[in-house]
């Protein structure tokens, strides 16, 4: 028998192969580490496009600007705040039982594919925190008594998969504005009303919705009775089918008669935003005191159990002297970061704002809301014993909202389970804290 061990050989070929393979492996690992370090060092916040605001206004934009309203600064005296507080405490005492707050989200898909993707991604991530989703679904057709179906089936599938309520929003938004004339024509003709309602019901059943949300704006009604009668008919038809009925109303708008409308709605949704709009001067989107003043007025006429408070989860960018543009929360923060602008938290309004000059030298004023704004308003909703809150809109909000939206924020619960305000005291971009402000405030 040979004295050599198995696989033993006098040749050095195996040793040379092993040596070179080991060296190649070590060199490869070093190169990989260098590449990773270099890549991490090059990570940057994505650039925000420079907006050329020196371009001439179109005829439509000029007309909007001429008709825009210079909104006065909102003020509220101490006596009004004390009255609001007394009313809220009284409502809270009258709110019986332990019914959970409804968390509702508005889903928008028709604006652009980018907005649709924002909405859909947000819905998929956070559907577990929501009870109802009001989907932008059906739109009036100018001059007709029918609707066009734009329901997003992908979103519907997500909502049905998680066994949440899908609510179809019927809107009179057409082109770039709300079409009040078409709605007024339908309201004035009972036959047109019936065809309109029948068309809605067919499409509601076909898509498997749990109810409807009527969003008719810019109506400019001389008489509110036709709208009340329309809602009475809608309510009767849809309730007989076991479907929910809700309606959006805007503050300080005489088109709506809340005392009558509460009889024909399961929920009245107060759109507590656009205190300053893209067509007005720059200012707070939803001043805290302004919101509560309007909430106080509504709850003096409508049972709080029927009121859902809709929150502004967005911002506006106003070039000086020009029509503004809508921003998401992320847009606003990245914009401030890219222009090295100092974001200010206004303690009176609990809204945020900053100014900057774009690449052409044009000054912009930006106002927006964040998680602290939402926290304060949700706390007020819970203290009032409202039916719930709604987010306008999914995909546009400050994502820190989701850290507290599923818990009760009324005074008693916060006393038992204090909230960690550090969660909403820092603004982040790209995973890094770029601004730290001690700015949480409850008034």
Short mmCIF file of C-alpha atoms in Angstrom, two decimals:
data_model
loop_
_atom_site.label_atom_id
_atom_site.label_comp_id
_atom_site.label_asym_id
_atom_site.label_seq_id
_atom_site.Cartn_x
_atom_site.Cartn_y
_atom_site.Cartn_z
CA UNK A 1 0.00 0.00 0.00
CA UNK A 2 1.25 3.51 -0.82
CA UNK A 3 2.44 5.62 2.16
CA UNK A 4 0.84 8.76 0.67
CA UNK A 5 -2.41 9.98 2.21
CA UNK A 6 -5.54 10.23 0.10
CA UNK A 7 -5.39 13.27 -2.28
CA UNK A 8 -1.72 13.87 -1.31
CA UNK A 9 0.49 14.93 -4.25
CA UNK A 10 3.96 16.32 -4.74
CA UNK A 11 2.68 18.89 -7.23
CA UNK A 12 2.17 22.51 -6.03
CA UNK A 13 -0.60 23.30 -8.50
CA UNK A 14 -3.32 23.00 -5.87
CA UNK A 15 -1.47 25.32 -3.50
CA UNK A 16 -1.00 27.94 -6.25
CA UNK A 17 -4.69 27.73 -7.19
CA UNK A 18 -5.75 28.09 -3.55
CA UNK A 19 -3.41 31.08 -3.05
CA UNK A 20 -4.68 32.96 -6.11
CA UNK A 21 -8.33 32.26 -5.30
CA UNK A 22 -7.84 33.54 -1.76
CA UNK A 23 -6.16 36.72 -3.02
CA UNK A 24 -8.95 37.31 -5.58
CA UNK A 25 -11.60 36.84 -2.87
CA UNK A 26 -9.88 39.31 -0.51
CA UNK A 27 -9.44 41.89 -3.30
CA UNK A 28 -13.13 41.47 -4.28
CA UNK A 29 -14.25 42.06 -0.70
CA UNK A 30 -12.12 45.21 -0.40
CA UNK A 31 -13.52 46.58 -3.70
CA UNK A 32 -17.09 45.83 -2.56
CA UNK A 33 -16.56 47.64 0.76
CA UNK A 34 -15.11 50.68 -1.03
CA UNK A 35 -18.10 50.75 -3.42
CA UNK A 36 -20.59 50.58 -0.55
CA UNK A 37 -18.86 53.40 1.34
CA UNK A 38 -18.69 55.54 -1.79
CA UNK A 39 -22.38 54.93 -2.60
CA UNK A 40 -23.50 55.82 0.92
CA UNK A 41 -21.45 58.99 0.76
CA UNK A 42 -23.18 60.05 -2.45
CA UNK A 43 -26.77 59.63 -1.13
CA UNK A 44 -28.58 62.93 -1.39
CA UNK A 45 -32.07 64.25 -0.93
CA UNK A 46 -33.79 64.09 -4.31
CA UNK A 47 -33.76 67.51 -6.04
CA UNK A 48 -36.98 69.48 -6.21
CA UNK A 49 -37.56 71.01 -9.61
CA UNK A 50 -37.17 74.77 -9.97
CA UNK A 51 -40.46 76.34 -10.94
CA UNK A 52 -40.26 79.07 -13.53
CA UNK A 53 -42.81 81.54 -12.22
CA UNK A 54 -41.91 84.32 -14.63
CA UNK A 55 -43.87 82.64 -17.40
CA UNK A 56 -46.85 84.78 -18.47
CA UNK A 57 -50.21 83.93 -16.92
CA UNK A 58 -52.84 82.35 -19.11
CA UNK A 59 -56.16 84.13 -19.63
CA UNK A 60 -57.78 81.65 -17.25
CA UNK A 61 -55.16 82.17 -14.53
CA UNK A 62 -55.44 85.94 -14.91
CA UNK A 63 -59.20 85.76 -14.52
CA UNK A 64 -58.80 83.64 -11.41
CA UNK A 65 -56.33 86.09 -9.94
CA UNK A 66 -58.59 89.08 -10.62
CA UNK A 67 -61.47 87.32 -8.90
CA UNK A 68 -59.40 86.02 -6.02
CA UNK A 69 -60.23 87.04 -2.52
CA UNK A 70 -57.87 88.82 -0.16
CA UNK A 71 -58.63 86.91 3.04
CA UNK A 72 -58.39 88.89 6.26
CA UNK A 73 -56.26 87.63 9.12
CA UNK A 74 -58.34 85.38 11.35
CA UNK A 75 -58.68 86.59 14.92
CA UNK A 76 -60.65 85.23 17.83
CA UNK A 77 -61.13 87.00 21.16
CA UNK A 78 -60.65 85.29 24.50
CA UNK A 79 -64.37 85.33 25.29
CA UNK A 80 -65.07 83.35 22.10
CA UNK A 81 -62.45 80.75 23.02
CA UNK A 82 -64.01 80.38 26.47
CA UNK A 83 -67.45 79.90 24.93
CA UNK A 84 -66.10 77.28 22.53
CA UNK A 85 -64.48 75.45 25.44
CA UNK A 86 -67.73 75.48 27.45
CA UNK A 87 -69.69 74.19 24.45
CA UNK A 88 -67.16 71.44 23.83
CA UNK A 89 -67.27 70.29 27.46
CA UNK A 90 -71.08 70.25 27.36
CA UNK A 91 -71.07 68.16 24.17
CA UNK A 92 -68.52 65.82 25.72
CA UNK A 93 -70.78 65.28 28.76
CA UNK A 94 -73.72 64.49 26.46
CA UNK A 95 -71.73 62.00 24.39
CA UNK A 96 -72.85 58.65 25.79
CA UNK A 97 -71.31 55.25 25.30
CA UNK A 98 -67.86 54.19 24.11
CA UNK A 99 -68.28 54.34 20.35
CA UNK A 100 -64.90 54.39 18.64
CA UNK A 101 -63.91 57.32 16.44
CA UNK A 102 -64.31 56.67 12.72
CA UNK A 103 -61.06 57.11 10.81
CA UNK A 104 -61.81 57.98 7.20
CA UNK A 105 -59.50 58.71 4.29
CA UNK A 106 -60.22 60.46 1.00
CA UNK A 107 -58.73 58.55 -1.93
CA UNK A 108 -57.90 60.61 -5.04
CA UNK A 109 -56.93 59.01 -8.35
CA UNK A 110 -58.13 61.24 -11.20
CA UNK A 111 -55.68 64.17 -10.88
CA UNK A 112 -52.67 62.40 -12.37
CA UNK A 113 -50.97 59.02 -12.41
CA UNK A 114 -48.46 60.32 -9.83
CA UNK A 115 -51.25 61.28 -7.43
CA UNK A 116 -52.96 57.93 -7.99
CA UNK A 117 -49.76 56.05 -7.15
CA UNK A 118 -49.30 58.18 -3.99
CA UNK A 119 -52.87 57.42 -2.92
CA UNK A 120 -52.74 53.71 -3.73
CA UNK A 121 -49.39 53.14 -1.99
CA UNK A 122 -50.57 55.02 1.09
CA UNK A 123 -53.84 53.07 1.14
CA UNK A 124 -52.02 49.73 0.98
CA UNK A 125 -49.63 50.75 3.80
CA UNK A 126 -52.22 52.19 6.17
CA UNK A 127 -55.57 50.53 5.42
CA UNK A 128 -55.37 48.89 8.85
CA UNK A 129 -55.81 52.31 10.50
CA UNK A 130 -58.91 53.24 8.47
CA UNK A 131 -62.57 52.32 8.87
CA UNK A 132 -63.92 53.93 5.72
CA UNK A 133 -62.38 55.17 2.49
CA UNK A 134 -64.23 57.80 0.46
CA UNK A 135 -63.07 57.14 -3.08
CA UNK A 136 -63.17 59.75 -5.81
CA UNK A 137 -65.49 57.67 -8.03
CA UNK A 138 -68.29 59.39 -9.94
CA UNK A 139 -68.41 62.81 -11.58
CA UNK A 140 -71.27 64.86 -12.99
CA UNK A 141 -71.25 65.45 -16.73
CA UNK A 142 -71.65 69.12 -17.76
CA UNK A 143 -75.19 69.77 -18.95
CA UNK A 144 -76.37 66.18 -18.34
CA UNK A 145 -78.18 64.22 -15.61
CA UNK A 146 -75.82 61.23 -15.61
CA UNK A 147 -72.43 60.49 -14.08
CA UNK A 148 -69.13 59.20 -15.41
CA UNK A 149 -67.57 56.27 -13.55
CA UNK A 150 -63.89 56.76 -12.61
CA UNK A 151 -63.74 54.34 -9.69
CA UNK A 152 -60.25 52.87 -9.19
CA UNK A 153 -60.72 49.08 -9.12
CA UNK A 154 -57.24 48.50 -7.63
CA UNK A 155 -58.14 50.62 -4.60
CA UNK A 156 -61.55 48.94 -4.33
CA UNK A 157 -59.86 45.55 -4.23
CA UNK A 158 -57.60 46.65 -1.35
CA UNK A 159 -60.54 48.04 0.63
CA UNK A 160 -62.65 44.92 0.09
CA UNK A 161 -59.69 42.64 0.87
CA UNK A 162 -59.31 44.26 4.31
CA UNK A 163 -63.09 44.33 4.85
CA UNK A 164 -63.32 48.10 5.18
CA UNK A 165 -66.18 50.27 3.93
CA UNK A 166 -65.68 51.71 0.44
CA UNK A 167 -67.66 54.94 0.03
CA UNK A 168 -68.22 56.32 -3.48
CA UNK A 169 -67.74 60.07 -3.72
CA UNK A 170 -69.99 61.84 -6.22
CA UNK A 171 -68.43 65.16 -7.23
CA UNK A 172 -69.35 68.04 -9.50
CA UNK A 173 -65.69 68.78 -10.20
CA UNK A 174 -65.16 69.24 -13.95
CA UNK A 175 -62.07 70.47 -15.76
CA UNK A 176 -60.38 72.81 -13.28
CA UNK A 177 -63.34 73.86 -11.15
CA UNK A 178 -66.61 72.76 -9.56
CA UNK A 179 -69.55 72.86 -11.96
CA UNK A 180 -72.38 74.43 -9.95
CA UNK A 181 -74.58 75.04 -12.99
CA UNK A 182 -75.04 71.35 -13.81
CA UNK A 183 -76.02 70.57 -10.23
CA UNK A 184 -78.46 73.48 -10.11
CA UNK A 185 -80.10 72.20 -13.30
CA UNK A 186 -80.52 68.71 -11.83
CA UNK A 187 -81.88 70.08 -8.56
CA UNK A 188 -84.51 72.15 -10.38
CA UNK A 189 -85.99 69.20 -12.30
CA UNK A 190 -87.49 66.19 -10.41
CA UNK A 191 -87.27 63.96 -13.51
CA UNK A 192 -83.57 64.74 -13.96
CA UNK A 193 -83.05 64.11 -10.23
CA UNK A 194 -84.60 60.66 -10.49
CA UNK A 195 -82.49 59.67 -13.52
CA UNK A 196 -79.40 60.98 -11.76
CA UNK A 197 -80.12 59.00 -8.57
CA UNK A 198 -80.96 55.84 -10.54
CA UNK A 199 -77.67 56.10 -12.44
CA UNK A 200 -75.71 56.47 -9.19
CA UNK A 201 -77.44 53.50 -7.56
CA UNK A 202 -76.72 51.19 -10.52
CA UNK A 203 -73.01 52.04 -10.44
CA UNK A 204 -72.83 51.82 -6.62
CA UNK A 205 -74.20 48.26 -6.67
CA UNK A 206 -72.05 47.23 -9.62
CA UNK A 207 -68.85 48.28 -7.81
CA UNK A 208 -69.79 46.92 -4.38
CA UNK A 209 -69.69 50.23 -2.49
CA UNK A 210 -71.08 50.51 1.05
CA UNK A 211 -72.44 54.02 0.57
CA UNK A 212 -72.03 57.43 -1.03
CA UNK A 213 -70.43 60.76 -0.25
CA UNK A 214 -72.01 63.78 -1.94
CA UNK A 215 -69.40 66.44 -2.69
CA UNK A 216 -71.24 69.27 -4.44
CA UNK A 217 -69.35 72.56 -4.18
CA UNK A 218 -69.54 76.08 -5.58
CA UNK A 219 -73.31 75.76 -5.95
CA UNK A 220 -74.19 79.44 -5.36
CA UNK A 221 -77.79 78.61 -4.54
CA UNK A 222 -80.50 81.24 -4.21
CA UNK A 223 -82.67 78.74 -2.35
CA UNK A 224 -81.38 75.83 -0.26
CA UNK A 225 -84.63 73.85 -0.39
CA UNK A 226 -83.90 72.07 -3.71
CA UNK A 227 -80.63 70.68 -2.28
CA UNK A 228 -82.40 69.60 0.90
CA UNK A 229 -85.14 67.87 -1.14
CA UNK A 230 -82.53 66.13 -3.30
CA UNK A 231 -80.70 64.80 -0.23
CA UNK A 232 -84.02 63.64 1.26
CA UNK A 233 -84.70 61.61 -1.89
CA UNK A 234 -81.15 60.21 -2.00
CA UNK A 235 -81.37 59.25 1.66
CA UNK A 236 -84.67 57.43 1.23
CA UNK A 237 -83.50 55.48 -1.83
CA UNK A 238 -80.08 54.52 -0.48
CA UNK A 239 -81.21 53.68 3.04
CA UNK A 240 -83.79 51.31 1.62
CA UNK A 241 -80.82 49.49 0.02
CA UNK A 242 -78.83 49.44 3.28
CA UNK A 243 -76.30 52.03 2.03
CA UNK A 244 -74.69 54.87 3.98
CA UNK A 245 -75.19 58.51 2.97
CA UNK A 246 -72.74 61.29 3.80
CA UNK A 247 -72.24 64.84 2.56
CA UNK A 248 -69.32 67.27 2.51
CA UNK A 249 -69.97 70.86 3.59
CA UNK A 250 -67.55 73.77 3.71
CA UNK A 251 -67.40 76.31 6.56
CA UNK A 252 -69.02 79.72 6.23
CA UNK A 253 -71.02 78.66 3.16
CA UNK A 254 -74.72 79.53 2.87
CA UNK A 255 -75.35 76.84 0.26
CA UNK A 256 -75.70 74.31 3.08
CA UNK A 257 -78.47 74.05 5.68
CA UNK A 258 -76.97 71.75 8.36
CA UNK A 259 -80.14 71.61 10.48
CA UNK A 260 -82.09 70.15 7.55
CA UNK A 261 -79.26 68.14 6.02
CA UNK A 262 -78.55 66.17 9.20
CA UNK A 263 -81.95 64.50 8.76
CA UNK A 264 -80.89 63.13 5.36
CA UNK A 265 -77.31 62.07 6.13
CA UNK A 266 -75.66 59.47 8.31
CA UNK A 267 -72.64 61.79 8.48
CA UNK A 268 -71.98 65.46 7.78
CA UNK A 269 -68.32 65.97 6.86
CA UNK A 270 -66.97 69.42 7.73
CA UNK A 271 -64.19 70.32 5.27
CA UNK A 272 -62.20 72.35 7.80
CA UNK A 273 -59.59 73.64 5.39
CA UNK A 274 -58.87 76.14 2.63
CA UNK A 275 -59.16 79.04 5.02
CA UNK A 276 -56.73 80.43 2.47
CA UNK A 277 -56.93 78.85 -0.99
CA UNK A 278 -54.72 78.81 -4.08
CA UNK A 279 -56.70 81.78 -5.42
CA UNK A 280 -56.37 83.93 -2.28
CA UNK A 281 -53.43 85.60 -0.62
CA UNK A 282 -50.99 83.40 1.32
CA UNK A 283 -52.02 82.33 4.80
CA UNK A 284 -52.90 79.48 7.16
CA UNK A 285 -54.63 76.49 5.57
CA UNK A 286 -56.60 75.70 8.72
CA UNK A 287 -56.02 77.95 11.73
CA UNK A 288 -56.75 75.92 14.87
CA UNK A 289 -59.09 78.52 16.37
CA UNK A 290 -60.83 79.00 13.01
CA UNK A 291 -61.46 75.26 12.76
CA UNK A 292 -62.85 75.02 16.26
CA UNK A 293 -65.00 78.12 15.82
CA UNK A 294 -66.64 76.53 12.76
CA UNK A 295 -66.90 73.20 14.54
CA UNK A 296 -68.61 74.92 17.46
CA UNK A 297 -71.11 76.58 15.11
CA UNK A 298 -71.87 73.29 13.32
CA UNK A 299 -72.28 71.30 16.55
CA UNK A 300 -74.74 73.89 17.84
CA UNK A 301 -77.00 72.79 14.96
CA UNK A 302 -76.05 69.15 14.34
CA UNK A 303 -75.61 66.24 16.73
CA UNK A 304 -71.86 65.68 17.23
CA UNK A 305 -72.43 61.96 16.60
CA UNK A 306 -73.16 62.84 12.98
CA UNK A 307 -70.14 65.11 12.39
CA UNK A 308 -66.87 63.99 10.82
CA UNK A 309 -64.05 66.54 10.88
CA UNK A 310 -62.01 66.56 7.65
CA UNK A 311 -58.38 67.60 8.14
CA UNK A 312 -56.10 69.48 5.75
CA UNK A 313 -53.17 67.17 4.98
CA UNK A 314 -51.42 69.34 2.40
CA UNK A 315 -50.04 72.82 1.73
CA UNK A 316 -49.94 75.64 -0.80
CA UNK A 317 -47.05 77.43 -2.49
CA UNK A 318 -47.96 81.01 -3.45
CA UNK A 319 -45.65 82.96 -5.78
CA UNK A 320 -46.09 86.62 -4.82
CA UNK A 321 -49.02 88.10 -6.74
CA UNK A 322 -49.86 84.85 -8.51
CA UNK A 323 -52.15 81.84 -8.15
CA UNK A 324 -50.80 79.21 -5.76
CA UNK A 325 -50.04 75.51 -6.26
CA UNK A 326 -50.86 72.51 -4.11
CA UNK A 327 -48.06 70.68 -2.25
CA UNK A 328 -47.96 67.44 -0.31
CA UNK A 329 -46.31 67.50 3.10
CA UNK A 330 -43.22 65.79 1.65
CA UNK A 331 -43.10 68.29 -1.24
CA UNK A 332 -43.12 71.18 1.22
CA UNK A 333 -40.37 69.81 3.46
CA UNK A 334 -38.08 68.89 0.54
CA UNK A 335 -38.69 72.31 -1.01
CA UNK A 336 -37.64 74.05 2.22
CA UNK A 337 -34.57 71.84 2.46
CA UNK A 338 -33.48 72.45 -1.14
CA UNK A 339 -33.81 76.23 -0.78
CA UNK A 340 -32.32 76.25 2.73
CA UNK A 341 -35.50 77.90 4.04
CA UNK A 342 -36.31 78.09 7.73
CA UNK A 343 -39.62 76.38 8.51
CA UNK A 344 -41.58 78.28 11.15
CA UNK A 345 -44.27 76.77 13.36
CA UNK A 346 -46.90 79.37 14.19
CA UNK A 347 -48.19 78.79 17.72
CA UNK A 348 -51.43 80.65 17.07
CA UNK A 349 -52.55 78.75 13.98
CA UNK A 350 -50.52 75.54 14.55
CA UNK A 351 -49.73 75.66 10.82
CA UNK A 352 -46.22 75.79 9.37
CA UNK A 353 -44.81 78.26 6.87
CA UNK A 354 -41.63 79.39 5.13
CA UNK A 355 -40.54 81.65 2.30
CA UNK A 356 -37.96 81.22 -0.44
CA UNK A 357 -36.84 82.67 -3.76
CA UNK A 358 -36.84 80.37 -6.77
CA UNK A 359 -34.21 80.19 -9.52
CA UNK A 360 -35.69 83.24 -11.23
CA UNK A 361 -35.65 85.38 -8.10
CA UNK A 362 -39.42 85.13 -7.53
CA UNK A 363 -40.43 85.07 -3.85
CA UNK A 364 -42.75 82.27 -2.71
CA UNK A 365 -44.73 81.92 0.53
CA UNK A 366 -45.54 78.37 1.59
CA UNK A 367 -48.05 77.27 4.24
CA UNK A 368 -48.75 73.65 5.19
CA UNK A 369 -49.84 71.35 8.01
CA UNK A 370 -48.07 68.51 9.75
CA UNK A 371 -48.54 65.80 12.39
CA UNK A 372 -48.73 68.33 15.25
CA UNK A 373 -51.58 70.12 13.45
CA UNK A 374 -53.43 66.83 12.99
CA UNK A 375 -52.81 65.78 16.60
CA UNK A 376 -54.37 68.96 17.97
CA UNK A 377 -57.44 68.70 15.75
CA UNK A 378 -58.00 64.98 16.35
CA UNK A 379 -57.76 65.67 20.07
CA UNK A 380 -60.46 68.32 19.67
CA UNK A 381 -62.63 65.89 17.68
CA UNK A 382 -62.31 63.29 20.44
CA UNK A 383 -63.06 65.83 23.16
CA UNK A 384 -66.17 66.92 21.26
CA UNK A 385 -67.28 63.31 20.87
CA UNK A 386 -67.51 63.61 17.08
CA UNK A 387 -68.34 60.62 14.91
CA UNK A 388 -64.84 60.73 13.49
CA UNK A 389 -62.17 62.41 11.41
CA UNK A 390 -61.27 62.28 7.72
CA UNK A 391 -57.96 62.90 5.96
CA UNK A 392 -57.80 65.02 2.85
CA UNK A 393 -56.04 63.33 1.17
CA UNK A 394 -54.29 59.93 1.34
CA UNK A 395 -50.72 60.18 0.05
CA UNK A 396 -50.39 63.87 0.89
CA UNK A 397 -50.17 63.69 4.69
CA UNK A 398 -47.29 63.80 7.16
CA UNK A 399 -46.68 60.07 7.71
CA UNK A 400 -46.08 60.58 11.45
CA UNK A 401 -49.87 60.80 11.68
CA UNK A 402 -50.10 57.01 11.57
CA UNK A 403 -48.25 56.72 14.89
CA UNK A 404 -51.25 58.06 16.81
CA UNK A 405 -54.37 57.98 14.61
CA UNK A 406 -55.58 54.66 15.99
CA UNK A 407 -55.53 55.71 19.63
CA UNK A 408 -58.00 57.88 21.52
CA UNK A 409 -56.67 61.40 22.04
CA UNK A 410 -59.33 62.87 24.31
CA UNK A 411 -58.32 64.48 27.59
CA UNK A 412 -59.12 61.46 29.79
CA UNK A 413 -57.22 58.95 27.66
CA UNK A 414 -54.17 61.21 27.31
CA UNK A 415 -54.10 61.63 31.09
CA UNK A 416 -54.01 57.84 31.48
CA UNK A 417 -51.70 57.13 28.55
CA UNK A 418 -49.47 60.17 27.84
CA UNK A 419 -48.27 60.61 24.29
CA UNK A 420 -44.57 60.83 23.45
CA UNK A 421 -44.43 64.23 21.74
CA UNK A 422 -40.88 63.54 20.56
CA UNK A 423 -42.45 61.44 17.81
CA UNK A 424 -43.80 64.58 16.15
CA UNK A 425 -41.22 67.18 17.21
CA UNK A 426 -38.72 66.61 14.40
CA UNK A 427 -38.96 67.09 10.66
CA UNK A 428 -37.07 64.59 8.52
CA UNK A 429 -35.91 64.48 4.90
CA UNK A 430 -34.44 61.32 3.40
CA UNK A 431 -34.21 59.67 6.82
CA UNK A 432 -32.19 62.50 8.36
CA UNK A 433 -33.37 65.11 10.87
CA UNK A 434 -32.93 68.46 9.12
CA UNK A 435 -34.81 70.64 11.54
CA UNK A 436 -35.63 70.25 15.20
CA UNK A 437 -38.27 72.48 16.73
CA UNK A 438 -39.88 72.44 20.16
CA UNK A 439 -43.23 73.30 18.70
CA UNK A 440 -45.90 70.94 19.98
CA UNK A 441 -48.73 72.84 21.50
CA UNK A 442 -52.26 72.17 22.66
CA UNK A 443 -54.47 75.17 23.39
#
